[in-house]
Coordinates of C-alpha atoms (C1' of nucleotides) in Angstrom, one line a residue:
Chain A
X1 CA -12.7 15.5 41.4
X2 CA -16.4 16.5 40.6
X3 CA -18.8 14.0 39.3
X4 CA -18.1 15.2 35.9
X5 CA -14.3 14.2 35.4
X6 CA -14.8 11.0 37.4
X7 CA -17.1 10.2 34.7
X8 CA -15.2 11.4 31.9
X9 CA -12.3 9.3 33.3
X10 CA -14.9 6.1 33.1
X11 CA -15.9 6.8 29.4
X12 CA -12.2 7.3 28.6
X13 CA -11.3 3.9 30.5
X14 CA -14.0 1.9 28.6
X15 CA -13.3 3.3 25.4
X16 CA -9.9 2.3 25.9
X17 CA -10.4 -1.4 27.1
X18 CA -13.4 -1.7 24.3
X19 CA -11.0 -0.6 21.7
X20 CA -7.9 -2.9 22.7
X21 CA -10.7 -6.2 23.0
X22 CA -12.4 -5.5 19.5
X23 CA -9.0 -5.0 18.2
X24 CA -7.6 -7.8 19.6
X25 CA -10.4 -9.6 18.3
X26 CA -11.2 -8.4 14.7
X27 CA -8.2 -6.8 14.0
X28 CA -7.4 -2.8 13.6
X29 CA -9.4 -2.5 10.1
X30 CA -12.5 -4.4 10.5
X31 CA -12.8 -2.6 14.0
X32 CA -15.0 0.9 13.1
X33 CA -15.0 3.8 15.6
X34 CA -18.7 3.1 15.7
X35 CA -18.1 -0.6 17.2
X36 CA -16.1 0.6 19.9
X37 CA -18.5 3.7 20.6
X38 CA -21.0 1.2 19.9
X39 CA -19.6 -1.2 22.9
X40 CA -19.1 1.8 26.0
X41 CA -23.0 3.2 24.6
X42 CA -21.7 6.1 23.3
X43 CA -21.7 8.1 19.8
X44 CA -19.1 7.9 17.6
X45 CA -18.3 11.5 17.4
X46 CA -17.9 11.3 21.2
X47 CA -15.1 8.6 20.6
X48 CA -13.1 11.3 18.4
X49 CA -13.5 13.9 21.2
X50 CA -11.6 11.6 23.3
X51 CA -8.9 10.3 21.3
X52 CA -8.2 12.6 18.2
X53 CA -7.5 9.4 15.7
X54 CA -8.5 5.6 15.9
X55 CA -5.0 5.0 16.3
X56 CA -4.9 7.0 19.5
X57 CA -7.0 4.6 21.3
X58 CA -4.4 1.9 20.8
X59 CA -1.7 4.6 21.1
X60 CA -2.2 6.5 24.3
X61 CA -0.1 4.4 26.3
X62 CA 3.0 5.2 24.5
X63 CA 1.9 8.6 25.5
X64 CA 2.0 7.6 29.3
X65 CA 5.5 6.1 28.4
X66 CA 6.5 9.4 27.0
X67 CA 4.9 11.3 29.5
X68 CA 7.5 9.2 32.5
X69 CA 11.0 9.6 30.8
X70 CA 10.0 13.6 30.3
X71 CA 9.6 13.9 33.6
X72 CA 12.6 11.8 35.1
X73 CA 14.4 13.1 32.5
X74 CA 13.9 16.7 33.8
X75 CA 14.3 15.4 37.2
X76 CA 17.7 13.8 36.5
X77 CA 19.3 16.2 34.5
X78 CA 19.9 18.5 37.2
X79 CA 22.2 16.6 39.1
X80 CA 23.2 13.8 36.7
X81 CA 25.2 14.3 33.2
X82 CA 23.0 14.2 30.1
X83 CA 23.6 10.5 28.9
X84 CA 23.8 9.0 32.3
X85 CA 20.2 11.0 33.0
X86 CA 18.8 9.9 30.0
X87 CA 19.3 6.0 29.9
X88 CA 18.0 6.0 33.3
X89 CA 15.1 8.2 32.2
X90 CA 14.5 5.3 29.7
X91 CA 15.0 2.4 31.9
X92 CA 12.7 3.8 34.4
X93 CA 9.8 4.0 32.0
X94 CA 10.9 -0.1 30.5
X95 CA 10.5 -0.9 34.9
X96 CA 6.7 1.1 35.1
X97 CA 5.8 -0.9 32.0
X98 CA 7.3 -4.4 32.9
X99 CA 4.6 -4.1 35.9
X100 CA 1.9 -4.3 33.4
X101 CA 3.6 -6.5 31.5
X102 CA 0.4 -8.4 30.3
X103 CA -1.5 -5.0 29.2
X104 CA 1.6 -4.0 27.2
X105 CA 1.9 -7.2 25.7
X106 CA -1.5 -7.0 24.2
X107 CA -0.9 -3.1 23.3
X108 CA 2.4 -4.1 21.4
X109 CA 1.2 -6.8 19.3
X110 CA -1.3 -4.8 18.4
X111 CA 0.7 -1.8 17.2
X112 CA 2.9 -4.2 15.2
X113 CA -0.6 -5.8 13.6
X114 CA -1.2 -2.7 11.5
X115 CA 0.8 -0.6 9.8
X116 CA -1.6 2.7 10.7
X117 CA -0.7 2.0 14.4
X118 CA 2.9 1.6 14.3
X119 CA 3.1 4.6 12.1
X120 CA 1.6 7.2 14.3
X121 CA 3.8 5.3 17.1
X122 CA 6.9 5.9 14.9
X123 CA 6.2 9.1 14.6
X124 CA 5.1 10.4 17.9
X125 CA 8.9 8.9 19.0
X126 CA 10.2 10.8 16.7
X127 CA 8.8 14.2 17.7
X128 CA 10.0 13.0 21.1
X129 CA 13.3 12.0 20.3
X130 CA 13.7 15.8 18.3
X131 CA 12.0 17.2 22.0
X132 CA 15.1 15.6 23.9
X133 CA 17.6 16.4 21.8
X134 CA 16.7 20.2 22.2
X135 CA 16.9 20.0 25.7
X136 CA 20.1 18.0 26.4
X137 CA 21.4 20.8 23.5
X138 CA 19.4 24.1 25.0
X139 CA 21.8 26.4 25.5
X140 CA 21.2 27.7 29.2
X141 CA 21.9 24.2 30.2
X142 CA 25.3 23.4 32.3
X143 CA 27.3 20.6 30.0
X144 CA 24.7 21.3 27.2
X145 CA 25.8 19.4 24.2
X146 CA 26.8 20.4 20.6
X147 CA 23.3 19.8 18.3
X148 CA 24.8 16.8 16.3
X149 CA 25.9 15.3 19.3
X150 CA 22.4 15.7 20.9
X151 CA 20.6 14.4 18.2
X152 CA 22.9 11.0 18.2
X153 CA 22.6 11.0 21.9
X154 CA 18.7 11.1 22.3
X155 CA 18.1 8.9 18.7
X156 CA 20.7 6.2 20.1
X157 CA 18.8 5.4 23.3
X158 CA 15.4 5.5 22.2
X159 CA 16.9 2.9 19.2
X160 CA 18.0 1.1 22.7
X161 CA 14.6 1.3 23.8
X162 CA 13.2 -0.3 20.5
X163 CA 15.5 -2.6 20.5
X164 CA 14.5 -3.9 24.1
X165 CA 10.7 -3.9 23.4
X166 CA 11.4 -6.1 19.6
X167 CA 13.5 -8.5 22.0
X168 CA 11.2 -8.7 24.8
X169 CA 8.1 -9.0 22.2
X170 CA 10.0 -11.7 20.3
X171 CA 11.1 -13.1 24.0
X172 CA 12.2 -16.5 23.9
X173 CA 14.2 -15.0 26.8
X174 CA 12.1 -14.8 29.9
X175 CA 14.3 -11.7 30.1
X176 CA 12.3 -8.3 32.3
X177 CA 12.3 -5.2 30.1
X178 CA 15.0 -3.8 32.1
X179 CA 17.3 -6.5 32.0
X180 CA 17.3 -6.5 28.3
X181 CA 17.8 -2.6 28.1
X182 CA 20.4 -3.5 30.2
X183 CA 21.9 -5.6 27.7
X184 CA 21.3 -3.3 24.7
X185 CA 23.0 -0.9 26.5
X186 CA 26.6 -3.1 26.6
X187 CA 26.7 -2.6 23.0
X188 CA 27.1 0.9 22.7
X189 CA 29.5 3.4 24.2
X190 CA 29.1 7.6 24.1
X191 CA 32.0 9.2 23.5
X192 CA 30.5 12.6 24.2
X193 CA 34.0 14.8 24.9
X194 CA 34.1 14.5 28.8
X195 CA 30.8 15.8 29.2
X196 CA 28.9 12.3 30.1
Chain B
X1 CA 11.6 -1.1 -21.6
X2 CA 8.9 -1.0 -24.1
X3 CA 6.3 1.7 -24.9
X4 CA 4.3 0.6 -21.8
X5 CA 6.3 0.4 -18.8
X6 CA 8.5 3.8 -20.2
X7 CA 5.1 5.6 -20.4
X8 CA 4.6 4.3 -16.5
X9 CA 7.8 5.7 -15.6
X10 CA 6.9 8.9 -17.3
X11 CA 3.5 9.3 -15.2
X12 CA 4.8 8.2 -12.2
X13 CA 7.4 10.9 -12.4
X14 CA 5.0 13.6 -13.3
X15 CA 2.7 12.6 -10.6
X16 CA 6.2 12.7 -8.2
X17 CA 6.9 16.1 -9.3
X18 CA 3.2 17.6 -9.4
X19 CA 2.5 16.2 -6.2
X20 CA 5.9 18.0 -4.5
X21 CA 5.3 21.0 -6.0
X22 CA 1.1 21.5 -5.1
X23 CA 2.5 20.2 -1.9
X24 CA 5.2 22.7 -1.4
X25 CA 2.5 26.0 -2.3
X26 CA -0.8 24.6 -0.4
X27 CA 0.5 22.5 2.0
X28 CA -0.3 18.7 2.2
X29 CA -4.2 19.0 3.6
X30 CA -4.9 21.6 1.5
X31 CA -4.0 19.2 -1.6
X32 CA -6.5 16.5 -2.5
X33 CA -5.6 13.4 -4.8
X34 CA -7.9 14.7 -7.3
X35 CA -5.6 18.3 -7.4
X36 CA -2.4 16.1 -7.8
X37 CA -4.5 13.7 -10.7
X38 CA -5.9 16.4 -12.6
X39 CA -2.4 18.5 -12.5
X40 CA -0.8 15.4 -14.5
X41 CA -4.4 15.3 -16.6
X42 CA -5.2 11.7 -15.1
X43 CA -8.2 10.4 -12.5
X44 CA -7.9 9.6 -9.2
X45 CA -8.3 6.1 -9.1
X46 CA -5.0 6.0 -11.4
X47 CA -3.3 8.0 -8.6
X48 CA -3.7 5.9 -6.0
X49 CA -2.9 3.0 -8.5
X50 CA 0.6 4.3 -8.5
X51 CA 0.9 5.0 -4.8
X52 CA -0.7 3.3 -2.0
X53 CA -1.5 6.6 -0.4
X54 CA -1.3 9.9 -0.8
X55 CA 1.8 10.4 1.6
X56 CA 3.8 7.7 -0.5
X57 CA 3.8 10.5 -3.1
X58 CA 6.2 12.0 -1.2
X59 CA 7.6 9.3 0.7
X60 CA 8.6 7.3 -2.4
X61 CA 11.9 9.2 -2.1
X62 CA 12.4 6.9 1.2
X63 CA 11.9 3.8 -0.2
X64 CA 15.0 5.2 -3.1
X65 CA 17.2 5.9 0.2
X66 CA 16.0 2.4 1.7
X67 CA 17.0 0.6 -1.9
X68 CA 20.6 1.7 -1.6
X69 CA 21.1 0.6 1.7
X70 CA 19.7 -2.4 1.6
X71 CA 21.7 -3.7 -1.9
X72 CA 25.1 -1.9 -0.2
X73 CA 24.4 -3.7 3.1
X74 CA 24.0 -7.3 1.1
X75 CA 27.1 -6.7 -0.8
X76 CA 29.1 -5.6 2.0
X77 CA 28.2 -8.5 4.5
X78 CA 30.3 -10.7 2.1
X79 CA 33.7 -9.2 3.1
X80 CA 33.1 -6.6 6.2
X81 CA 31.9 -7.4 9.7
X82 CA 28.4 -6.1 10.1
X83 CA 28.8 -2.6 11.8
X84 CA 31.2 -1.6 9.4
X85 CA 29.2 -2.6 6.6
X86 CA 26.3 -1.2 8.2
X87 CA 28.0 1.7 8.5
X88 CA 29.3 2.2 5.1
X89 CA 26.2 1.4 3.7
X90 CA 24.0 4.2 5.4
X91 CA 27.0 6.5 4.3
X92 CA 26.5 5.7 0.9
X93 CA 23.3 6.3 0.6
X94 CA 23.7 9.7 2.2
X95 CA 26.6 10.7 -0.5
X96 CA 24.0 9.8 -3.4
X97 CA 21.2 12.0 -1.8
X98 CA 24.4 15.0 -1.3
X99 CA 24.1 15.1 -5.0
X100 CA 20.6 15.5 -4.8
X101 CA 20.7 17.9 -2.3
X102 CA 18.2 20.8 -3.3
X103 CA 15.3 18.3 -4.3
X104 CA 16.2 16.0 -0.6
X105 CA 15.8 19.5 1.3
X106 CA 12.8 19.7 -0.6
X107 CA 11.5 16.5 0.6
X108 CA 12.5 16.7 4.1
X109 CA 10.8 20.3 4.5
X110 CA 7.6 18.7 3.2
X111 CA 8.0 15.7 5.3
X112 CA 8.7 17.9 8.5
X113 CA 5.7 20.1 8.1
X114 CA 3.0 17.6 8.1
X115 CA 2.7 14.5 11.2
X116 CA 0.9 12.2 8.9
X117 CA 3.7 12.2 6.1
X118 CA 6.4 11.8 8.4
X119 CA 4.6 8.9 10.5
X120 CA 4.6 7.4 7.0
X121 CA 7.9 8.0 6.8
X122 CA 9.5 6.9 10.6
X123 CA 7.1 3.5 9.8
X124 CA 9.0 2.5 7.2
X125 CA 12.2 3.1 8.9
X126 CA 11.0 1.3 11.5
X127 CA 10.5 -1.9 9.2
X128 CA 13.8 -1.4 7.7
X129 CA 14.8 -1.3 11.1
X130 CA 13.9 -4.5 11.9
X131 CA 14.5 -6.1 8.3
X132 CA 18.1 -5.1 9.0
X133 CA 18.4 -6.6 12.5
X134 CA 17.3 -9.9 11.1
X135 CA 19.9 -9.8 8.3
X136 CA 22.4 -9.2 11.0
X137 CA 20.8 -12.2 13.1
X138 CA 20.3 -14.6 10.5
X139 CA 21.6 -17.7 11.4
X140 CA 23.2 -18.7 7.8
X141 CA 25.9 -15.7 8.3
X142 CA 29.4 -16.0 9.7
X143 CA 30.2 -13.4 12.3
X144 CA 26.1 -13.0 12.6
X145 CA 25.0 -11.0 16.0
X146 CA 22.7 -12.4 18.6
X147 CA 19.0 -11.1 18.5
X148 CA 19.8 -7.9 20.8
X149 CA 22.4 -7.0 19.6
X150 CA 21.1 -6.7 16.2
X151 CA 18.5 -4.6 17.2
X152 CA 20.7 -2.6 18.6
X153 CA 23.3 -2.2 16.1
X154 CA 20.5 -1.7 13.2
X155 CA 18.4 0.9 15.7
X156 CA 21.6 2.6 16.7
X157 CA 22.8 3.5 13.1
X158 CA 19.8 4.3 11.6
X159 CA 19.5 6.7 14.9
X160 CA 22.7 8.1 13.2
X161 CA 20.6 8.8 9.9
X162 CA 18.3 10.8 12.0
X163 CA 20.6 12.7 14.0
X164 CA 22.7 13.7 10.8
X165 CA 19.1 14.3 8.4
X166 CA 17.9 16.5 11.8
X167 CA 21.2 18.5 11.9
X168 CA 21.7 19.0 8.1
X169 CA 17.9 20.4 7.7
X170 CA 18.0 23.0 10.7
X171 CA 21.8 23.3 8.8
X172 CA 23.8 26.1 10.1
X173 CA 27.2 24.6 9.1
X174 CA 27.4 24.5 5.5
X175 CA 28.3 20.7 6.2
X176 CA 27.6 18.0 3.7
X177 CA 25.1 14.7 4.7
X178 CA 28.3 12.2 4.9
X179 CA 30.4 15.0 6.7
X180 CA 27.9 15.4 9.4
X181 CA 27.2 11.3 9.4
X182 CA 30.9 10.7 10.1
X183 CA 30.8 13.8 13.0
X184 CA 27.9 11.7 14.1
X185 CA 29.4 8.3 14.0
X186 CA 32.5 9.3 16.3
X187 CA 29.8 9.8 19.6
X188 CA 28.7 6.1 19.9
X189 CA 31.0 3.1 19.8
X190 CA 29.8 -0.5 19.3
X191 CA 31.0 -2.9 21.7
X192 CA 30.1 -6.4 19.8
X193 CA 32.4 -9.2 21.4
X194 CA 35.2 -9.0 19.0
X195 CA 32.6 -9.8 16.0
X196 CA 32.8 -6.2 14.9
Chain C
dT1 C1' -5.8 -7.0 -39.3
dT2 C1' -7.3 -9.5 -35.1
dC3 C1' -7.2 -11.7 -30.5
dT4 C1' -5.1 -11.1 -25.9
dT5 C1' -3.1 -8.5 -22.0
dT6 C1' -2.4 -4.1 -19.1
dT7 C1' -3.7 -0.3 -18.2
dT8 C1' -6.7 3.2 -17.2
dG9 C1' -11.2 6.1 -16.1
dA10 C1' -15.8 6.1 -14.0
dC11 C1' -19.0 5.0 -10.7
dA12 C1' -19.8 3.7 -6.0
dC13 C1' -19.2 2.4 -1.5
dG14 C1' -17.3 2.3 3.2
dC15 C1' -15.1 4.8 7.0
dA16 C1' -12.6 8.7 9.7
dA17 C1' -12.2 13.1 10.5
dT18 C1' -14.4 17.9 10.7
dG19 C1' -18.1 21.2 11.8
dC20 C1' -21.7 22.9 13.8
dC21 C1' -26.4 23.3 16.6
dA22 C1' -29.8 21.4 19.3
dT23 C1' -30.0 18.7 23.8
dT24 C1' -28.9 16.8 27.7
dT25 C1' -26.2 16.6 32.3
dG26 C1' -23.2 18.6 36.3
dT27 C1' -22.1 22.9 38.7
dC28 C1' -22.9 26.6 41.2
dG29 C1' -25.0 30.9 43.1
dT30 C1' -28.4 32.6 45.4
Chain D
dA1 C1' -34.5 23.6 46.0
dC2 C1' -34.4 26.6 42.1
dG3 C1' -32.6 28.5 38.0
dA4 C1' -28.8 30.3 35.5
dC5 C1' -24.6 28.7 33.3
dA6 C1' -20.8 25.9 31.2
dA7 C1' -19.6 21.7 29.8
dA8 C1' -20.5 17.3 27.7
dT9 C1' -22.8 14.8 24.3
dG10 C1' -25.9 13.3 20.0
dG11 C1' -27.5 13.7 15.4
dC12 C1' -26.3 15.7 11.3
dA13 C1' -24.0 16.9 7.2
dT14 C1' -19.8 17.4 5.0
dT15 C1' -15.5 16.5 3.0
dG16 C1' -11.9 13.4 1.3
dC17 C1' -9.1 8.8 1.5
dG18 C1' -8.6 4.2 -0.2
dT19 C1' -11.1 -0.1 -2.0
dG20 C1' -13.5 -3.2 -5.5
dT21 C1' -15.8 -3.5 -9.5
dC22 C1' -16.1 -3.1 -14.2
dA23 C1' -16.1 -1.6 -19.1
dA24 C1' -13.4 1.0 -22.6
dA25 C1' -8.4 2.0 -24.1
dA26 C1' -3.8 1.3 -25.5
dA27 C1' 0.0 -1.7 -26.0
dG28 C1' 1.8 -5.9 -27.4
dA29 C1' 1.3 -10.5 -30.1
dA30 C1' -0.1 -13.9 -33.2

DNA sequence: TTCTTTTTGACACGCAATGCCATTTGTCGT
DNA sequence: ACGACAAATGGCATTGCGTGTCAAAAAGAA
């Protein structure tokens, strides 16, 4: 990695941290793009080159989680049936976030504090649900699922993730993310015509 | 209903139709708030008093669906177990939309055409999921569900709705919305400790 | 009618986001 | 080490959404 990409990584991280910090203190709308940029010593124009929208400063963490799921799923689908693979991928992602639980809680709190952030997050999840559904239903796969079933399985697993995170944030019980996920997973059973 | 509220309803409807029409023809971003307002003969400022954001011109239909679910659910929870009540409420909403399927398809197409619209929609659904979960878990109800279970059930049922609509929009099969929903519902079974 | 309340329009403003171009800053070959 | 090249950045201008404010207009009440 050259000096150039090295510097880019540093700037990006600084923007991420400064953004989370300022938004945490002042709130999302009260924090302008110029504020965050100034805190790092960079022009507002540059910040918007790193992050397409102001929301993405917070929501880029969601991207990371989505990448984990995508990669896990692709790997597991080679040897596991679809439902098992997807559930395991989701659990793996939550296990990673459990390790950075302090940061993750701060992020989730920021997301919940403002509609436009949560809108962006939900929209990204919706796209991932469709993407995963298309993978599960793709004709070139063994044990592919029929269209409606694929959408249902994909959507349901992400519903489990949502339920997990919601419970965790309210968090009276000190349970870990994967543990809550397992608990949520016992509530629903999948009936995919023996393809499971 | 006096002359005043009558006129408001008419203006609102006009904005809705003009908005859907223009966005359908020119696309969402190419259509400005001023355009839609001008098409109805109203100031842009007034449009934004009827709809908090430009997205809401399209997404207000989602609001209508959400209202149906809320009302059905409240009624059914008096006599039916939670999971049954929620599933029936969702199905009822889809049955209403099936009757206006031409309009509904236009709306869904518009939503899918643009990220910021779908972001707004998903964010609203997310709020409804939480709201329903809180209802199912509220302490003053008979057969209330524990927190994680409530979030899971609520999220899963809305995942079924999502799967239904996605399949319906892709729509090779000429099935009706409630029929697709029933099909999706056979894929998952709920295990709520006999409270079902 | 006249008085009161609600709705609307007009204007100004802040801010996010995009395009464009000049300038700076790494990178690479010679 | 120097200069040519590409990439990153900053500054500027622009568009459009969304908000606050206030005066004018429309609807309802007395």
